[in-house]
Short mmCIF file of C-alpha atoms in Angstrom, two decimals:
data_model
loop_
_atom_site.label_atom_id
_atom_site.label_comp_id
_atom_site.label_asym_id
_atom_site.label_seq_id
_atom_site.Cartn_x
_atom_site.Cartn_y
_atom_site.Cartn_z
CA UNK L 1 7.68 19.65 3.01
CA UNK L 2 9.38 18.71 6.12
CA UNK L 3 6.82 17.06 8.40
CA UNK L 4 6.31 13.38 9.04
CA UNK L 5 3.23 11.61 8.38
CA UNK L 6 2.09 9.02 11.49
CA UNK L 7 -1.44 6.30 10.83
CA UNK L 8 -2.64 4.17 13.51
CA UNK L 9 -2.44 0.59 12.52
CA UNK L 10 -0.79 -3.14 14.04
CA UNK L 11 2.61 -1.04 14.60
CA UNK L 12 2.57 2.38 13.30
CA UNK L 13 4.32 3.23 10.20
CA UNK L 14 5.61 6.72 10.41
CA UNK L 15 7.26 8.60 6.76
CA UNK L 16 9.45 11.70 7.32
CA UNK L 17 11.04 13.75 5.24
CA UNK L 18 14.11 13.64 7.94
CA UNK L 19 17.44 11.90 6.95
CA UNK L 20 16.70 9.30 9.72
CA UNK L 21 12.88 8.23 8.76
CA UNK L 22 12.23 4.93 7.05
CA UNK L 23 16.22 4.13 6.54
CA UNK L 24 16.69 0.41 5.47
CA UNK L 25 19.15 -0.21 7.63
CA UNK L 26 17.06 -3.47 9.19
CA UNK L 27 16.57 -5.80 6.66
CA UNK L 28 13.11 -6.91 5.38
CA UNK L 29 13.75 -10.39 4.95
CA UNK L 30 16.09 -12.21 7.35
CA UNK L 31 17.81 -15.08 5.13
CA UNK L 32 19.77 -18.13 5.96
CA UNK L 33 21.83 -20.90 4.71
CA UNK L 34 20.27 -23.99 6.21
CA UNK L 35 20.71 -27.64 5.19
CA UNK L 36 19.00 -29.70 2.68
CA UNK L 37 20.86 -32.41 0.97
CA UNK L 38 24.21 -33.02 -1.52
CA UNK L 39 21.61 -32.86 -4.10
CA UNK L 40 20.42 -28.87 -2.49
CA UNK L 41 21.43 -26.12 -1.00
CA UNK L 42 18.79 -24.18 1.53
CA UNK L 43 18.29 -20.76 1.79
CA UNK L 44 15.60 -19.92 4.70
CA UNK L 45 13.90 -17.05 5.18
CA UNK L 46 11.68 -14.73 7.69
CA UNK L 47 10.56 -11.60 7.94
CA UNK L 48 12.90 -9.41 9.74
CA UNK L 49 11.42 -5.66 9.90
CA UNK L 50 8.12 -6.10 8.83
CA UNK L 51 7.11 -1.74 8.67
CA UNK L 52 10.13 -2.15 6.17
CA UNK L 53 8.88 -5.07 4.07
CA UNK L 54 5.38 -3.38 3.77
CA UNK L 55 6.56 -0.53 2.43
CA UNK L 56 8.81 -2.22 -0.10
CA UNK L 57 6.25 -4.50 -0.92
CA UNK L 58 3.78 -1.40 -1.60
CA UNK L 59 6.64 0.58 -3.84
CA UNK L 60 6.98 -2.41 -5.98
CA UNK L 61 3.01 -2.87 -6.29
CA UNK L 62 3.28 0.67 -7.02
CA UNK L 63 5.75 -0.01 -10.19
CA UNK L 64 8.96 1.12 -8.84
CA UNK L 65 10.95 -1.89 -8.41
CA UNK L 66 13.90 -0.38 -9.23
CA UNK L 67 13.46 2.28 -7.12
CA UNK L 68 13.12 -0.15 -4.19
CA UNK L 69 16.28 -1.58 -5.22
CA UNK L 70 17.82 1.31 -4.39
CA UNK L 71 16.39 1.67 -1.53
CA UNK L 72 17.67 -1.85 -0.89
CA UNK L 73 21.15 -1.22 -1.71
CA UNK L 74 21.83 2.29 -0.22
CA UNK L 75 19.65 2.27 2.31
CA UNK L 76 18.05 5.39 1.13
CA UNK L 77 14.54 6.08 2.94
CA UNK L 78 11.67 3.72 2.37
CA UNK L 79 9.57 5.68 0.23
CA UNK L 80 8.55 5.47 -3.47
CA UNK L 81 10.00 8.36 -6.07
CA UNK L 82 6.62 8.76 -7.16
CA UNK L 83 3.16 9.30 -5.13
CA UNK L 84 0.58 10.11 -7.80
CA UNK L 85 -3.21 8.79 -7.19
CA UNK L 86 -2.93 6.25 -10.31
CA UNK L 87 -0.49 4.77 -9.02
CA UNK L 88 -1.69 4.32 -5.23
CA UNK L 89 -5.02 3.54 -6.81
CA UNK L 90 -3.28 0.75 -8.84
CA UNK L 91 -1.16 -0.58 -6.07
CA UNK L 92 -4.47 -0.62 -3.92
CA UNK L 93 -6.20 -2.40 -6.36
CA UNK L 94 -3.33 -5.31 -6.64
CA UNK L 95 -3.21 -5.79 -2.86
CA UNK L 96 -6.73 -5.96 -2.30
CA UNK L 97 -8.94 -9.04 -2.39
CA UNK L 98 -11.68 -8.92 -4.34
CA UNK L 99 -14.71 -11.32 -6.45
CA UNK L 100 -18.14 -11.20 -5.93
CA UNK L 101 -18.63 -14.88 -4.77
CA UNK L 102 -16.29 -16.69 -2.57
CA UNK L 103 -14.73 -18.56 -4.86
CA UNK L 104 -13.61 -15.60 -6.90
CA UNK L 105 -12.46 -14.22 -3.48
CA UNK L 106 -10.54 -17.46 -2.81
CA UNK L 107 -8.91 -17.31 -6.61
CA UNK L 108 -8.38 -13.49 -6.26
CA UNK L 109 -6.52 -14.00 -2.72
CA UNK L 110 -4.03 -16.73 -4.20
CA UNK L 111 -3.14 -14.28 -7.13
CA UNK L 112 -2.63 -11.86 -4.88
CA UNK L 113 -0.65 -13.77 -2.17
CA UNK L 114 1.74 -14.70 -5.09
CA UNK L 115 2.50 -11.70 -6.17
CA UNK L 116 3.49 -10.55 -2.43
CA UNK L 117 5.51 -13.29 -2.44
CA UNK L 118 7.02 -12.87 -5.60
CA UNK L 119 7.96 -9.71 -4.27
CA UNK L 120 9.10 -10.86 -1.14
CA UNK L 121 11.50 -13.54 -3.10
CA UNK L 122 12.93 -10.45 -4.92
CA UNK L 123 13.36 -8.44 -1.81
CA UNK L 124 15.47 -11.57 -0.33
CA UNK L 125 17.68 -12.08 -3.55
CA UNK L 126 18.70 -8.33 -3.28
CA UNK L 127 19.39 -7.92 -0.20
CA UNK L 128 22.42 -10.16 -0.66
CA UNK L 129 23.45 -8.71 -3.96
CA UNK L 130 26.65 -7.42 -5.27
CA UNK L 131 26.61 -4.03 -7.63
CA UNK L 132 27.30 -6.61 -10.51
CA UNK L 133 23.97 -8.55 -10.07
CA UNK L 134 21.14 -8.13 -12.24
CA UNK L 135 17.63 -8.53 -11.89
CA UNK L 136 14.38 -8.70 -13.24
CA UNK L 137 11.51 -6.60 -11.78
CA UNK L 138 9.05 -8.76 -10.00
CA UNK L 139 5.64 -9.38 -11.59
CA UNK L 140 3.16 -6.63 -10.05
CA UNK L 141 0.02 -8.30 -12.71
CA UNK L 142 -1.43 -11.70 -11.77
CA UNK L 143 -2.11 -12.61 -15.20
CA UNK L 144 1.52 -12.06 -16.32
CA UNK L 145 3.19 -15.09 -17.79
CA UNK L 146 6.22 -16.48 -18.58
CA UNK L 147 9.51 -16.70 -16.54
CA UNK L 148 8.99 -15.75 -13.03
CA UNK L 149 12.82 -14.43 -12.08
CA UNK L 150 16.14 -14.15 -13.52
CA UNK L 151 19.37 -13.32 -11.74
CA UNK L 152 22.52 -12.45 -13.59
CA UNK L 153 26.07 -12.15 -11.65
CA UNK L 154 28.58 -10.61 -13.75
CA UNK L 155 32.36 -10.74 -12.93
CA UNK L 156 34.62 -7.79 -11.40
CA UNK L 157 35.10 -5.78 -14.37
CA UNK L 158 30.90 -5.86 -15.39
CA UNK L 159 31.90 -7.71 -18.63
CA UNK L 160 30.99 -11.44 -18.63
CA UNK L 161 28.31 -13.41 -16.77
CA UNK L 162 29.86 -16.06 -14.46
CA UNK L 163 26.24 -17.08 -13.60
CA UNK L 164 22.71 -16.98 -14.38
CA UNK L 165 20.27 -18.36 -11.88
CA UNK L 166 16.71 -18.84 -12.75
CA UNK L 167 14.31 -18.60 -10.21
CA UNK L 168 10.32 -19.78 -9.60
CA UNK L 169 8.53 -18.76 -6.78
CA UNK L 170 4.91 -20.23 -5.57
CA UNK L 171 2.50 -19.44 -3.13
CA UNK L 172 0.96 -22.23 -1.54
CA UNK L 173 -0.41 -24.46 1.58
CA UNK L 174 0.88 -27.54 -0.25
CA UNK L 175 4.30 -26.85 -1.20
CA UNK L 176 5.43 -30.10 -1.70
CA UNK L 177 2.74 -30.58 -4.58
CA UNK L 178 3.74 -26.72 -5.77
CA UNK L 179 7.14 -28.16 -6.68
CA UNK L 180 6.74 -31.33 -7.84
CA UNK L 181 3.93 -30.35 -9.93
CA UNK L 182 4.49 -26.88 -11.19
CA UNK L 183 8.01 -26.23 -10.14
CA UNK L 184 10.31 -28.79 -11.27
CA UNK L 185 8.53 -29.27 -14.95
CA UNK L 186 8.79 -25.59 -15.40
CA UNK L 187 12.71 -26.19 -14.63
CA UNK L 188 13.04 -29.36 -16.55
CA UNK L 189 12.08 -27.19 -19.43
CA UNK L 190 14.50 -24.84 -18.89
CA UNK L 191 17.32 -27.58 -18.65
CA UNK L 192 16.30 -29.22 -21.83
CA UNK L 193 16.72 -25.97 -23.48
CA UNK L 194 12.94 -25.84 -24.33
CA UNK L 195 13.19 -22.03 -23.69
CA UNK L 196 16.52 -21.49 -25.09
CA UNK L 197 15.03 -17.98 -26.31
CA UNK L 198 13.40 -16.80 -23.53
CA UNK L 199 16.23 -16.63 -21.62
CA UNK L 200 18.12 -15.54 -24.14
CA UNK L 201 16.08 -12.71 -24.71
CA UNK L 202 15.35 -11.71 -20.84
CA UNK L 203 19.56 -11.31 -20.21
CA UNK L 204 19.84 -9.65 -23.37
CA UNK L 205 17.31 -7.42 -21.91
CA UNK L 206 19.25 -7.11 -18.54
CA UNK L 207 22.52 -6.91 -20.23
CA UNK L 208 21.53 -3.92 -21.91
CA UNK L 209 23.26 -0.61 -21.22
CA UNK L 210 25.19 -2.87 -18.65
CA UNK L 211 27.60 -3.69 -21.68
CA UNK L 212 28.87 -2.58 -25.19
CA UNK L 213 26.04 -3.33 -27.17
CA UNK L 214 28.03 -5.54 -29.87
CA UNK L 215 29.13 -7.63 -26.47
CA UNK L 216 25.50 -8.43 -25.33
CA UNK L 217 24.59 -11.22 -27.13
CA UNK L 218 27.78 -12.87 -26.51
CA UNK L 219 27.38 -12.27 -23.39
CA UNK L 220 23.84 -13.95 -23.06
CA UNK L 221 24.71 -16.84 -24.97
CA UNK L 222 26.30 -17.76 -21.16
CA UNK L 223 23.05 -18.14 -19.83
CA UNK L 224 22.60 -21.49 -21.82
CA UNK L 225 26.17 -23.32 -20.53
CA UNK L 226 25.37 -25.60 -17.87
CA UNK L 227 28.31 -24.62 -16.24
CA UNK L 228 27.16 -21.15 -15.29
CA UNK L 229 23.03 -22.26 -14.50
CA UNK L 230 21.68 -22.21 -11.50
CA UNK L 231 17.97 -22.44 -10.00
CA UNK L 232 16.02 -21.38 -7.15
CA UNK L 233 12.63 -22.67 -6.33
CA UNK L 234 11.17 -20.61 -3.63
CA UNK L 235 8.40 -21.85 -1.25
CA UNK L 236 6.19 -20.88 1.51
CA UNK L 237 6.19 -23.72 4.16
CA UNK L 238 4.95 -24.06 7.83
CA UNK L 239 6.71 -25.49 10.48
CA UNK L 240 6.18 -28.99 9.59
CA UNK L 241 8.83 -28.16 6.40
CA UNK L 242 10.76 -26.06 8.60
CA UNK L 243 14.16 -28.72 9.21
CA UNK L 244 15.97 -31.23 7.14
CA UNK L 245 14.07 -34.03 6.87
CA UNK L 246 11.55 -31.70 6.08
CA UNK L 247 13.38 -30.09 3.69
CA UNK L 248 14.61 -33.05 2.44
CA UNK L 249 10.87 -34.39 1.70
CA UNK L 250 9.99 -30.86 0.17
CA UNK L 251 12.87 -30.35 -2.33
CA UNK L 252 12.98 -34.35 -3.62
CA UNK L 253 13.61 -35.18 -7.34
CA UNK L 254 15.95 -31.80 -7.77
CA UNK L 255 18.54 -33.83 -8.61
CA UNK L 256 16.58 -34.93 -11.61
CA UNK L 257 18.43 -31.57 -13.16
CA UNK L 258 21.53 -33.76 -14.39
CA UNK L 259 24.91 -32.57 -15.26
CA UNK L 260 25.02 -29.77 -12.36
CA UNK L 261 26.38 -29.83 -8.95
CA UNK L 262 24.14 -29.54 -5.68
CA UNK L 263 25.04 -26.14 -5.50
CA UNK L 264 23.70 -24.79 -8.80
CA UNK L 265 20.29 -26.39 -7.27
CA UNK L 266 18.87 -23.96 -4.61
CA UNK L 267 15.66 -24.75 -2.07
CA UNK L 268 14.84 -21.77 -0.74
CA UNK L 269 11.73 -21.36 1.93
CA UNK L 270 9.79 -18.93 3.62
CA UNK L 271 8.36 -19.64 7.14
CA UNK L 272 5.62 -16.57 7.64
CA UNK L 273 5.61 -15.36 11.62
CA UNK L 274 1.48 -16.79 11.63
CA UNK L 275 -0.98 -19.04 9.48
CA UNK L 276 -0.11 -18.05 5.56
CA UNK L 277 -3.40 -16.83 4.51
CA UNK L 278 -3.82 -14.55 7.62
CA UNK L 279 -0.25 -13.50 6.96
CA UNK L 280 -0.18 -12.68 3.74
CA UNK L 281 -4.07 -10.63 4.40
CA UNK L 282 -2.19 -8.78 7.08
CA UNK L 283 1.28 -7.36 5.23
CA UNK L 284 -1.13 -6.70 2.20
CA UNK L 285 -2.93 -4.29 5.18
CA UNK L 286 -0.15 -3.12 6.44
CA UNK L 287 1.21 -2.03 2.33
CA UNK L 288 -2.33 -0.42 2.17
CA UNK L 289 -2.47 1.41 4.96
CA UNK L 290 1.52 2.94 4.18
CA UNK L 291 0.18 3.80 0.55
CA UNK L 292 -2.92 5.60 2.32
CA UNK L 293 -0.52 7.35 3.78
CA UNK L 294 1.62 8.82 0.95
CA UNK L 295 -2.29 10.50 -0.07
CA UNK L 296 -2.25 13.12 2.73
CA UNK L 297 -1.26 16.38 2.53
CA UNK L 298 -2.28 17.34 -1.35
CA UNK L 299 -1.12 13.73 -2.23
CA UNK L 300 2.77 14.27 -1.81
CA UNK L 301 5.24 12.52 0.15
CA UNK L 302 8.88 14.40 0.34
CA UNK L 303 11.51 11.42 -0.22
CA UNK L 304 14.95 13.59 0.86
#
């Protein structure tokens, strides 16, 4: 097929089987070092090419994370590997809000918002990555548990992981509550070694075919020395959280996670360019409409 596909929507998203279409050479997320505290350091982020981000967003709702990552990293064209109706139908299905009374809407929406930004939390953390850093997959089910992200860096030669940062991401108008409340216990687990296993078992996962398979669980073993731990919380804010005091305010009682330095702590936020809710309602349209568009012509999409 050599033909480009063209829909009509807030700022038309065009997919071509030309060398040139959809190339990730913008970035989807525009990240940031900003200030916090000695207890923090700040990551901020907005949305940089937002015809970009949709259509990441939809390949990952579509199951094809680490397809996207490749897209990410070699800034192949932004278009999933595979187009088959189950798994537009699927992807539709995640990004759409649905419930047959307003409060299941309401519940429905959150769920959904999250795993956007779960996604778009991913997206930012890859972006910025290194051949030798490891990731999981984002969460593309709302009812999936458990821990929400794992990054593993390993050193030059691919053998040994210098660091393992854990990360947990929430969607919310009250951010401040979202990481006192939810946040910070879930890491205070983590640090008492509560979920020694878990993590144990989610590097050996990574680690996998990365390594000599006598060398993995060595290798994860790393994951529980302080000295190589990090976390991330990432938040969505408005522009009242948007500067150092208000960072400050947002991110208070990291420091509760003893015995590590203000760098192994990391605040990261995400300022949407309008209201959340509307936000979020319109990048989950614009990922709908780009996956309405890999449908046409007998449901294929060429991806040279």
């Amino acid at each position: 097929m050599n033909k480009a596909h063209e829909i009509d929507s807030p700022d038309k998203i065009t997919v071509s089987a030309g060398p040139e279409a959809g190339v990730a050479s913008p970035t989807a997320i525009s990240t940031a070092a900003c200030k916090v505290n000695e207890h923090c350091v700040g990551d901020h982020w907005t949305v940089g090419d937002v015809k970009l981000l949709a259509r990441l967003i939809a390949i990952i709702a579509m199951g094809q994370a680490k397809h996207a990552a490749r897209i990410i990293a070699d800034l192949q064209p932004a278009v999933p590997a595979l187009t088959i109706d189950v798994l537009r139908s699927d992807a539709k299905q995640r990004l759409t809000v649905t419930g047959d009374t307003p409060e299941k809407q309401d519940a429905h929406r959150w769920h959904r918002d999250g795993l956007i930004f779960e996604a778009i939390s991913w997206i930012a953390a890859r972006q910025g990555a290194a051949a030798n850093v490891l990731m999981r997959d984002p969460h593309i089910s709302a009812t999936t548990q458990g821990l929400d992200g794992l990054m593993i860096e390993l050193d030059e030669k691919g053998e040994t992981v210098v660091r393992a940062t854990i990360l947990e991401d929430k969607c919310s108008n009250d951010p401040r509550r979202k990481f006192r409340d939810e946040v910070l216990p879930a890491f205070r687990n983590y640090h008492a070694g509560k979920r020694a296993s878990e993590l144990v078992a989610a590097t050996s996962s990574l680690l996998d075919g990365k390594i000599p398979d006598e060398a993995v669980m060595e290798a994860a073993g790393r994951v529980l020395d302080m000295a190589f731990r990090a976390y991330r919380a990432g938040l969505t804010i408005n522009p009242d959280h948007d500067s150092e005091a208000g960072r400050t305010a947002l991110f208070k009682g990291y420091e509760g996670l003893e015995k590590i330095t203000g760098a192994q702590r990391i605040g990261a936020t995400f300022l949407p360019p309008s209201e959340l809710r509307t936000w979020f309602d319109e990048i989950a349209g614009r990922a709908i409409a780009f996956i309405d568009v890999l449908g046409e012509d007998d449901h294929q999409c060429s991806i040279r």
